[in-house]
Amino acid sequence: QAQLMVCMGLSPYLAYGGCLEHHKPSSDWKVNLMLTINQAARRVGLPNKTLRYYDEIGLVSPPARSASGYRLYDEASCRKLAFVRRVRQFDFGIEETRVLLDLYDNPRRTSAEVKRIANEKLALLDIKLEQLQCLRSELALLIDACAGDRRHDCPILDHFDLPGPTATHDDR
């Protein structure tokens, strides 16, 4: 049984599983629809499992549940989920994301706090980028050393079998 649900001013057609590609939202549709987890996940570009996880850890919880106990998402929760997806793309961890989401929801926040957090992440990304550059260089050398023919010996596998740190683990 399809349920009428609310999100982002879409027509009832979409609440019943209609395809967004073949249906344009109606500008005169004023009733907000709650989306099922499947619909919300598709809308924000995350797997259903991730939405359940975010609910379980209290990051973004659906504002309502159906009579059957199914999670229902509204426009605000969909926006938060999209925000979290984008934050996570920048490699922020769950706790960092939680802090940024709290700041996002706080109308009295200052941009100074957000900028401080972003600068810390940028510094960590710079370190990670340097480490990836070292790994790339090392792998390129290994590829050059490998004949890549029918022989059994392979310098790439031999290198991976060596004990000890790689080029990215220096004493900082």
PDB file of N, CA and C in Angstrom, residues 8-94:
ATOM      1  N   MET A   8       9.852  18.216  -0.427  1.00  0.00           N
ATOM      2  CA  MET A   8      10.292  19.162  -1.442  1.00  0.00           C
ATOM      3  C   MET A   8       9.220  19.526  -2.459  1.00  0.00           C
ATOM      4  N   GLY A   9       7.952  19.521  -2.062  1.00  0.00           N
ATOM      5  CA  GLY A   9       6.882  19.995  -2.922  1.00  0.00           C
ATOM      6  C   GLY A   9       6.649  19.172  -4.170  1.00  0.00           C
ATOM      7  N   LEU A  10       6.923  17.885  -4.157  1.00  0.00           N
ATOM      8  CA  LEU A  10       6.693  17.042  -5.320  1.00  0.00           C
ATOM      9  C   LEU A  10       5.242  16.594  -5.365  1.00  0.00           C
ATOM     10  N   SER A  11       4.805  16.233  -6.543  1.00  0.00           N
ATOM     11  CA  SER A  11       3.425  15.796  -6.682  1.00  0.00           C
ATOM     12  C   SER A  11       3.239  14.420  -6.071  1.00  0.00           C
ATOM     13  N   PRO A  12       1.983  14.016  -5.803  1.00  0.00           N
ATOM     14  CA  PRO A  12       1.726  12.699  -5.210  1.00  0.00           C
ATOM     15  C   PRO A  12       2.230  11.563  -6.084  1.00  0.00           C
ATOM     16  N   TYR A  13       2.329  11.783  -7.381  1.00  0.00           N
ATOM     17  CA  TYR A  13       2.821  10.757  -8.291  1.00  0.00           C
ATOM     18  C   TYR A  13       4.155  10.198  -7.812  1.00  0.00           C
ATOM     19  N   LEU A  14       5.057  11.062  -7.374  1.00  0.00           N
ATOM     20  CA  LEU A  14       6.371  10.624  -6.923  1.00  0.00           C
ATOM     21  C   LEU A  14       6.310   9.900  -5.597  1.00  0.00           C
ATOM     22  N   ALA A  15       5.354  10.252  -4.761  1.00  0.00           N
ATOM     23  CA  ALA A  15       5.220   9.580  -3.478  1.00  0.00           C
ATOM     24  C   ALA A  15       4.823   8.126  -3.663  1.00  0.00           C
ATOM     25  N   TYR A  16       4.213   7.821  -4.776  1.00  0.00           N
ATOM     26  CA  TYR A  16       3.803   6.450  -5.051  1.00  0.00           C
ATOM     27  C   TYR A  16       4.823   5.719  -5.910  1.00  0.00           C
ATOM     28  N   GLY A  17       6.046   6.225  -5.961  1.00  0.00           N
ATOM     29  CA  GLY A  17       7.126   5.531  -6.668  1.00  0.00           C
ATOM     30  C   GLY A  17       7.291   5.963  -8.103  1.00  0.00           C
ATOM     31  N   GLY A  18       6.699   7.074  -8.514  1.00  0.00           N
ATOM     32  CA  GLY A  18       6.854   7.572  -9.871  1.00  0.00           C
ATOM     33  C   GLY A  18       8.297   7.950 -10.154  1.00  0.00           C
ATOM     34  N   CYS A  19       8.618   8.045 -11.407  1.00  0.00           N
ATOM     35  CA  CYS A  19       9.992   8.333 -11.809  1.00  0.00           C
ATOM     36  C   CYS A  19      10.159   9.825 -12.056  1.00  0.00           C
ATOM     37  N   LEU A  20      11.127  10.435 -11.418  1.00  0.00           N
ATOM     38  CA  LEU A  20      11.377  11.866 -11.525  1.00  0.00           C
ATOM     39  C   LEU A  20      11.738  12.251 -12.960  1.00  0.00           C
ATOM     40  N   GLU A  21      12.400  11.350 -13.683  1.00  0.00           N
ATOM     41  CA  GLU A  21      12.818  11.678 -15.040  1.00  0.00           C
ATOM     42  C   GLU A  21      11.628  11.909 -15.961  1.00  0.00           C
ATOM     43  N   HIS A  22      10.506  11.242 -15.678  1.00  0.00           N
ATOM     44  CA  HIS A  22       9.347  11.327 -16.554  1.00  0.00           C
ATOM     45  C   HIS A  22       8.228  12.177 -15.971  1.00  0.00           C
ATOM     46  N   HIS A  23       8.517  12.890 -14.911  1.00  0.00           N
ATOM     47  CA  HIS A  23       7.478  13.691 -14.274  1.00  0.00           C
ATOM     48  C   HIS A  23       8.096  14.952 -13.709  1.00  0.00           C
ATOM     49  N   LYS A  24       7.547  16.066 -14.062  1.00  0.00           N
ATOM     50  CA  LYS A  24       8.043  17.327 -13.532  1.00  0.00           C
ATOM     51  C   LYS A  24       7.263  17.675 -12.281  1.00  0.00           C
ATOM     52  N   PRO A  25       7.948  18.185 -11.230  1.00  0.00           N
ATOM     53  CA  PRO A  25       7.229  18.596 -10.030  1.00  0.00           C
ATOM     54  C   PRO A  25       6.200  19.669 -10.369  1.00  0.00           C
ATOM     55  N   SER A  26       5.076  19.562  -9.758  1.00  0.00           N
ATOM     56  CA  SER A  26       4.012  20.522  -9.975  1.00  0.00           C
ATOM     57  C   SER A  26       4.241  21.743  -9.097  1.00  0.00           C
ATOM     58  N   SER A  27       4.252  22.928  -9.707  1.00  0.00           N
ATOM     59  CA  SER A  27       4.498  24.140  -8.938  1.00  0.00           C
ATOM     60  C   SER A  27       3.331  24.488  -8.033  1.00  0.00           C
ATOM     61  N   ASP A  28       2.148  23.951  -8.345  1.00  0.00           N
ATOM     62  CA  ASP A  28       0.997  24.278  -7.509  1.00  0.00           C
ATOM     63  C   ASP A  28       0.757  23.242  -6.415  1.00  0.00           C
ATOM     64  N   TRP A  29       1.613  22.233  -6.318  1.00  0.00           N
ATOM     65  CA  TRP A  29       1.467  21.208  -5.286  1.00  0.00           C
ATOM     66  C   TRP A  29       2.026  21.764  -3.985  1.00  0.00           C
ATOM     67  N   LYS A  30       1.179  22.061  -3.045  1.00  0.00           N
ATOM     68  CA  LYS A  30       1.598  22.720  -1.807  1.00  0.00           C
ATOM     69  C   LYS A  30       1.732  21.764  -0.630  1.00  0.00           C
ATOM     70  N   VAL A  31       1.125  20.602  -0.702  1.00  0.00           N
ATOM     71  CA  VAL A  31       1.218  19.651   0.396  1.00  0.00           C
ATOM     72  C   VAL A  31       2.599  19.019   0.359  1.00  0.00           C
ATOM     73  N   ASN A  32       3.267  19.009   1.473  1.00  0.00           N
ATOM     74  CA  ASN A  32       4.584  18.379   1.526  1.00  0.00           C
ATOM     75  C   ASN A  32       4.425  16.888   1.711  1.00  0.00           C
ATOM     76  N   LEU A  33       5.247  16.103   1.012  1.00  0.00           N
ATOM     77  CA  LEU A  33       5.174  14.655   1.078  1.00  0.00           C
ATOM     78  C   LEU A  33       6.352  14.105   1.861  1.00  0.00           C
ATOM     79  N   MET A  34       6.098  13.117   2.685  1.00  0.00           N
ATOM     80  CA  MET A  34       7.179  12.417   3.382  1.00  0.00           C
ATOM     81  C   MET A  34       7.680  11.326   2.443  1.00  0.00           C
ATOM     82  N   LEU A  35       8.985  11.199   2.362  1.00  0.00           N
ATOM     83  CA  LEU A  35       9.581  10.188   1.495  1.00  0.00           C
ATOM     84  C   LEU A  35       9.944   8.951   2.293  1.00  0.00           C
ATOM     85  N   THR A  36       9.792   7.803   1.666  1.00  0.00           N
ATOM     86  CA  THR A  36      10.275   6.563   2.276  1.00  0.00           C
ATOM     87  C   THR A  36      11.797   6.599   2.243  1.00  0.00           C
ATOM     88  N   ILE A  37      12.417   5.663   2.914  1.00  0.00           N
ATOM     89  CA  ILE A  37      13.873   5.606   2.927  1.00  0.00           C
ATOM     90  C   ILE A  37      14.426   5.407   1.514  1.00  0.00           C
ATOM     91  N   ASN A  38      13.745   4.578   0.700  1.00  0.00           N
ATOM     92  CA  ASN A  38      14.193   4.357  -0.676  1.00  0.00           C
ATOM     93  C   ASN A  38      14.153   5.648  -1.478  1.00  0.00           C
ATOM     94  N   GLN A  39      13.064   6.380  -1.354  1.00  0.00           N
ATOM     95  CA  GLN A  39      12.917   7.626  -2.093  1.00  0.00           C
ATOM     96  C   GLN A  39      13.915   8.680  -1.613  1.00  0.00           C
ATOM     97  N   ALA A  40      14.077   8.800  -0.313  1.00  0.00           N
ATOM     98  CA  ALA A  40      15.022   9.770   0.236  1.00  0.00           C
ATOM     99  C   ALA A  40      16.448   9.412  -0.176  1.00  0.00           C
ATOM    100  N   ALA A  41      16.788   8.140  -0.118  1.00  0.00           N
ATOM    101  CA  ALA A  41      18.130   7.697  -0.496  1.00  0.00           C
ATOM    102  C   ALA A  41      18.422   8.044  -1.953  1.00  0.00           C
ATOM    103  N   ARG A  42      17.464   7.783  -2.830  1.00  0.00           N
ATOM    104  CA  ARG A  42      17.643   8.133  -4.242  1.00  0.00           C
ATOM    105  C   ARG A  42      17.791   9.645  -4.410  1.00  0.00           C
ATOM    106  N   ARG A  43      16.974  10.392  -3.699  1.00  0.00           N
ATOM    107  CA  ARG A  43      16.981  11.859  -3.829  1.00  0.00           C
ATOM    108  C   ARG A  43      18.341  12.439  -3.435  1.00  0.00           C
ATOM    109  N   VAL A  44      18.940  11.932  -2.359  1.00  0.00           N
ATOM    110  CA  VAL A  44      20.193  12.519  -1.862  1.00  0.00           C
ATOM    111  C   VAL A  44      21.438  11.785  -2.341  1.00  0.00           C
ATOM    112  N   GLY A  45      21.266  10.672  -3.041  1.00  0.00           N
ATOM    113  CA  GLY A  45      22.408   9.954  -3.601  1.00  0.00           C
ATOM    114  C   GLY A  45      23.197   9.139  -2.607  1.00  0.00           C
ATOM    115  N   LEU A  46      22.493   8.537  -1.641  1.00  0.00           N
ATOM    116  CA  LEU A  46      23.138   7.673  -0.660  1.00  0.00           C
ATOM    117  C   LEU A  46      22.427   6.323  -0.628  1.00  0.00           C
ATOM    118  N   PRO A  47      23.130   5.268  -0.250  1.00  0.00           N
ATOM    119  CA  PRO A  47      22.464   3.966  -0.098  1.00  0.00           C
ATOM    120  C   PRO A  47      21.516   3.968   1.107  1.00  0.00           C
ATOM    121  N   ASN A  48      20.471   3.151   1.024  1.00  0.00           N
ATOM    122  CA  ASN A  48      19.526   3.003   2.140  1.00  0.00           C
ATOM    123  C   ASN A  48      20.256   2.648   3.427  1.00  0.00           C
ATOM    124  N   LYS A  49      21.239   1.769   3.310  1.00  0.00           N
ATOM    125  CA  LYS A  49      21.990   1.313   4.478  1.00  0.00           C
ATOM    126  C   LYS A  49      22.659   2.495   5.197  1.00  0.00           C
ATOM    127  N   THR A  50      23.138   3.458   4.426  1.00  0.00           N
ATOM    128  CA  THR A  50      23.788   4.633   5.007  1.00  0.00           C
ATOM    129  C   THR A  50      22.778   5.483   5.764  1.00  0.00           C
ATOM    130  N   LEU A  51      21.570   5.642   5.213  1.00  0.00           N
ATOM    131  CA  LEU A  51      20.530   6.404   5.908  1.00  0.00           C
ATOM    132  C   LEU A  51      20.166   5.723   7.225  1.00  0.00           C
ATOM    133  N   ARG A  52      20.076   4.399   7.207  1.00  0.00           N
ATOM    134  CA  ARG A  52      19.784   3.659   8.451  1.00  0.00           C
ATOM    135  C   ARG A  52      20.909   3.872   9.469  1.00  0.00           C
ATOM    136  N   TYR A  53      22.147   3.800   8.995  1.00  0.00           N
ATOM    137  CA  TYR A  53      23.302   3.997   9.870  1.00  0.00           C
ATOM    138  C   TYR A  53      23.288   5.395  10.479  1.00  0.00           C
ATOM    139  N   TYR A  54      23.054   6.410   9.665  1.00  0.00           N
ATOM    140  CA  TYR A  54      23.007   7.781  10.175  1.00  0.00           C
ATOM    141  C   TYR A  54      21.898   7.942  11.209  1.00  0.00           C
ATOM    142  N   ASP A  55      20.801   7.241  11.020  1.00  0.00           N
ATOM    143  CA  ASP A  55      19.714   7.269  12.010  1.00  0.00           C
ATOM    144  C   ASP A  55      20.164   6.576  13.298  1.00  0.00           C
ATOM    145  N   GLU A  56      20.775   5.409  13.166  1.00  0.00           N
ATOM    146  CA  GLU A  56      21.201   4.631  14.339  1.00  0.00           C
ATOM    147  C   GLU A  56      22.209   5.380  15.206  1.00  0.00           C
ATOM    148  N   ILE A  57      23.107   6.144  14.561  1.00  0.00           N
ATOM    149  CA  ILE A  57      24.121   6.871  15.342  1.00  0.00           C
ATOM    150  C   ILE A  57      23.660   8.279  15.715  1.00  0.00           C
ATOM    151  N   GLY A  58      22.448   8.629  15.339  1.00  0.00           N
ATOM    152  CA  GLY A  58      21.885   9.923  15.710  1.00  0.00           C
ATOM    153  C   GLY A  58      22.437  11.097  14.917  1.00  0.00           C
ATOM    154  N   LEU A  59      22.970  10.834  13.738  1.00  0.00           N
ATOM    155  CA  LEU A  59      23.502  11.922  12.908  1.00  0.00           C
ATOM    156  C   LEU A  59      22.362  12.654  12.206  1.00  0.00           C
ATOM    157  N   VAL A  60      21.571  11.915  11.448  1.00  0.00           N
ATOM    158  CA  VAL A  60      20.360  12.457  10.812  1.00  0.00           C
ATOM    159  C   VAL A  60      19.270  11.415  10.992  1.00  0.00           C
ATOM    160  N   SER A  61      18.297  11.740  11.792  1.00  0.00           N
ATOM    161  CA  SER A  61      17.184  10.832  12.033  1.00  0.00           C
ATOM    162  C   SER A  61      15.962  11.302  11.269  1.00  0.00           C
ATOM    163  N   PRO A  62      15.161  10.378  10.776  1.00  0.00           N
ATOM    164  CA  PRO A  62      13.941  10.786  10.086  1.00  0.00           C
ATOM    165  C   PRO A  62      12.987  11.431  11.087  1.00  0.00           C
ATOM    166  N   PRO A  63      12.254  12.443  10.657  1.00  0.00           N
ATOM    167  CA  PRO A  63      11.358  13.137  11.588  1.00  0.00           C
ATOM    168  C   PRO A  63      10.103  12.353  11.932  1.00  0.00           C
ATOM    169  N   ALA A  64       9.829  11.296  11.162  1.00  0.00           N
ATOM    170  CA  ALA A  64       8.590  10.547  11.412  1.00  0.00           C
ATOM    171  C   ALA A  64       8.765   9.091  11.015  1.00  0.00           C
ATOM    172  N   ARG A  65       7.826   8.308  11.480  1.00  0.00           N
ATOM    173  CA  ARG A  65       7.746   6.893  11.092  1.00  0.00           C
ATOM    174  C   ARG A  65       6.310   6.619  10.682  1.00  0.00           C
ATOM    175  N   SER A  66       6.153   5.714   9.748  1.00  0.00           N
ATOM    176  CA  SER A  66       4.808   5.334   9.320  1.00  0.00           C
ATOM    177  C   SER A  66       4.169   4.477  10.405  1.00  0.00           C
ATOM    178  N   ALA A  67       2.909   4.172  10.251  1.00  0.00           N
ATOM    179  CA  ALA A  67       2.203   3.302  11.198  1.00  0.00           C
ATOM    180  C   ALA A  67       2.884   1.941  11.280  1.00  0.00           C
ATOM    181  N   SER A  68       3.547   1.551  10.193  1.00  0.00           N
ATOM    182  CA  SER A  68       4.254   0.264  10.153  1.00  0.00           C
ATOM    183  C   SER A  68       5.683   0.366  10.670  1.00  0.00           C
ATOM    184  N   GLY A  69       6.101   1.569  11.063  1.00  0.00           N
ATOM    185  CA  GLY A  69       7.439   1.751  11.608  1.00  0.00           C
ATOM    186  C   GLY A  69       8.498   2.122  10.594  1.00  0.00           C
ATOM    187  N   TYR A  70       8.103   2.356   9.338  1.00  0.00           N
ATOM    188  CA  TYR A  70       9.071   2.722   8.313  1.00  0.00           C
ATOM    189  C   TYR A  70       9.509   4.172   8.488  1.00  0.00           C
ATOM    190  N   ARG A  71      10.795   4.413   8.225  1.00  0.00           N
ATOM    191  CA  ARG A  71      11.337   5.764   8.324  1.00  0.00           C
ATOM    192  C   ARG A  71      10.725   6.645   7.228  1.00  0.00           C
ATOM    193  N   LEU A  72      10.384   7.885   7.608  1.00  0.00           N
ATOM    194  CA  LEU A  72       9.844   8.853   6.667  1.00  0.00           C
ATOM    195  C   LEU A  72      10.660  10.137   6.756  1.00  0.00           C
ATOM    196  N   TYR A  73      11.075  10.644   5.610  1.00  0.00           N
ATOM    197  CA  TYR A  73      11.951  11.809   5.542  1.00  0.00           C
ATOM    198  C   TYR A  73      11.226  12.991   4.904  1.00  0.00           C
ATOM    199  N   ASP A  74      11.428  14.175   5.479  1.00  0.00           N
ATOM    200  CA  ASP A  74      10.842  15.388   4.922  1.00  0.00           C
ATOM    201  C   ASP A  74      11.916  16.197   4.209  1.00  0.00           C
ATOM    202  N   GLU A  75      11.558  17.366   3.731  1.00  0.00           N
ATOM    203  CA  GLU A  75      12.485  18.218   2.993  1.00  0.00           C
ATOM    204  C   GLU A  75      13.711  18.576   3.829  1.00  0.00           C
ATOM    205  N   ALA A  76      13.496  18.950   5.082  1.00  0.00           N
ATOM    206  CA  ALA A  76      14.619  19.346   5.942  1.00  0.00           C
ATOM    207  C   ALA A  76      15.582  18.183   6.170  1.00  0.00           C
ATOM    208  N   SER A  77      15.065  16.991   6.409  1.00  0.00           N
ATOM    209  CA  SER A  77      15.955  15.846   6.635  1.00  0.00           C
ATOM    210  C   SER A  77      16.677  15.457   5.349  1.00  0.00           C
ATOM    211  N   CYS A  78      16.014  15.619   4.205  1.00  0.00           N
ATOM    212  CA  CYS A  78      16.686  15.355   2.928  1.00  0.00           C
ATOM    213  C   CYS A  78      17.827  16.344   2.704  1.00  0.00           C
ATOM    214  N   ARG A  79      17.612  17.605   3.041  1.00  0.00           N
ATOM    215  CA  ARG A  79      18.676  18.606   2.917  1.00  0.00           C
ATOM    216  C   ARG A  79      19.846  18.266   3.833  1.00  0.00           C
ATOM    217  N   LYS A  80      19.548  17.831   5.059  1.00  0.00           N
ATOM    218  CA  LYS A  80      20.619  17.458   5.993  1.00  0.00           C
ATOM    219  C   LYS A  80      21.397  16.254   5.466  1.00  0.00           C
ATOM    220  N   LEU A  81      20.687  15.279   4.915  1.00  0.00           N
ATOM    221  CA  LEU A  81      21.360  14.104   4.368  1.00  0.00           C
ATOM    222  C   LEU A  81      22.262  14.489   3.195  1.00  0.00           C
ATOM    223  N   ALA A  82      21.791  15.364   2.336  1.00  0.00           N
ATOM    224  CA  ALA A  82      22.614  15.828   1.207  1.00  0.00           C
ATOM    225  C   ALA A  82      23.829  16.604   1.724  1.00  0.00           C
ATOM    226  N   PHE A  83      23.627  17.403   2.769  1.00  0.00           N
ATOM    227  CA  PHE A  83      24.722  18.140   3.401  1.00  0.00           C
ATOM    228  C   PHE A  83      25.767  17.161   3.937  1.00  0.00           C
ATOM    229  N   VAL A  84      25.320  16.144   4.643  1.00  0.00           N
ATOM    230  CA  VAL A  84      26.231  15.146   5.214  1.00  0.00           C
ATOM    231  C   VAL A  84      26.978  14.412   4.101  1.00  0.00           C
ATOM    232  N   ARG A  85      26.278  14.046   3.027  1.00  0.00           N
ATOM    233  CA  ARG A  85      26.930  13.366   1.903  1.00  0.00           C
ATOM    234  C   ARG A  85      28.068  14.234   1.361  1.00  0.00           C
ATOM    235  N   ARG A  86      27.796  15.501   1.188  1.00  0.00           N
ATOM    236  CA  ARG A  86      28.810  16.403   0.637  1.00  0.00           C
ATOM    237  C   ARG A  86      29.981  16.585   1.608  1.00  0.00           C
ATOM    238  N   VAL A  87      29.702  16.736   2.887  1.00  0.00           N
ATOM    239  CA  VAL A  87      30.753  16.865   3.904  1.00  0.00           C
ATOM    240  C   VAL A  87      31.642  15.621   3.893  1.00  0.00           C
ATOM    241  N   ARG A  88      31.022  14.450   3.819  1.00  0.00           N
ATOM    242  CA  ARG A  88      31.782  13.199   3.830  1.00  0.00           C
ATOM    243  C   ARG A  88      32.646  13.056   2.582  1.00  0.00           C
ATOM    244  N   GLN A  89      32.207  13.649   1.453  1.00  0.00           N
ATOM    245  CA  GLN A  89      33.024  13.622   0.242  1.00  0.00           C
ATOM    246  C   GLN A  89      34.344  14.352   0.451  1.00  0.00           C
ATOM    247  N   PHE A  90      34.370  15.284   1.371  1.00  0.00           N
ATOM    248  CA  PHE A  90      35.593  16.020   1.682  1.00  0.00           C
ATOM    249  C   PHE A  90      36.416  15.316   2.753  1.00  0.00           C
ATOM    250  N   ASP A  91      36.066  14.061   3.036  1.00  0.00           N
ATOM    251  CA  ASP A  91      36.829  13.196   3.936  1.00  0.00           C
ATOM    252  C   ASP A  91      36.708  13.586   5.410  1.00  0.00           C
ATOM    253  N   PHE A  92      35.635  14.282   5.769  1.00  0.00           N
ATOM    254  CA  PHE A  92      35.396  14.552   7.182  1.00  0.00           C
ATOM    255  C   PHE A  92      34.862  13.276   7.818  1.00  0.00           C
ATOM    256  N   GLY A  93      35.336  12.965   9.027  1.00  0.00           N
ATOM    257  CA  GLY A  93      34.862  11.803   9.759  1.00  0.00           C
ATOM    258  C   GLY A  93      33.472  12.051  10.327  1.00  0.00           C
ATOM    259  N   ILE A  94      32.911  11.009  10.921  1.00  0.00           N
ATOM    260  CA  ILE A  94      31.555  11.111  11.470  1.00  0.00           C
ATOM    261  C   ILE A  94      31.465  12.195  12.537  1.00  0.00           C
TER     262      ILE A  94
END
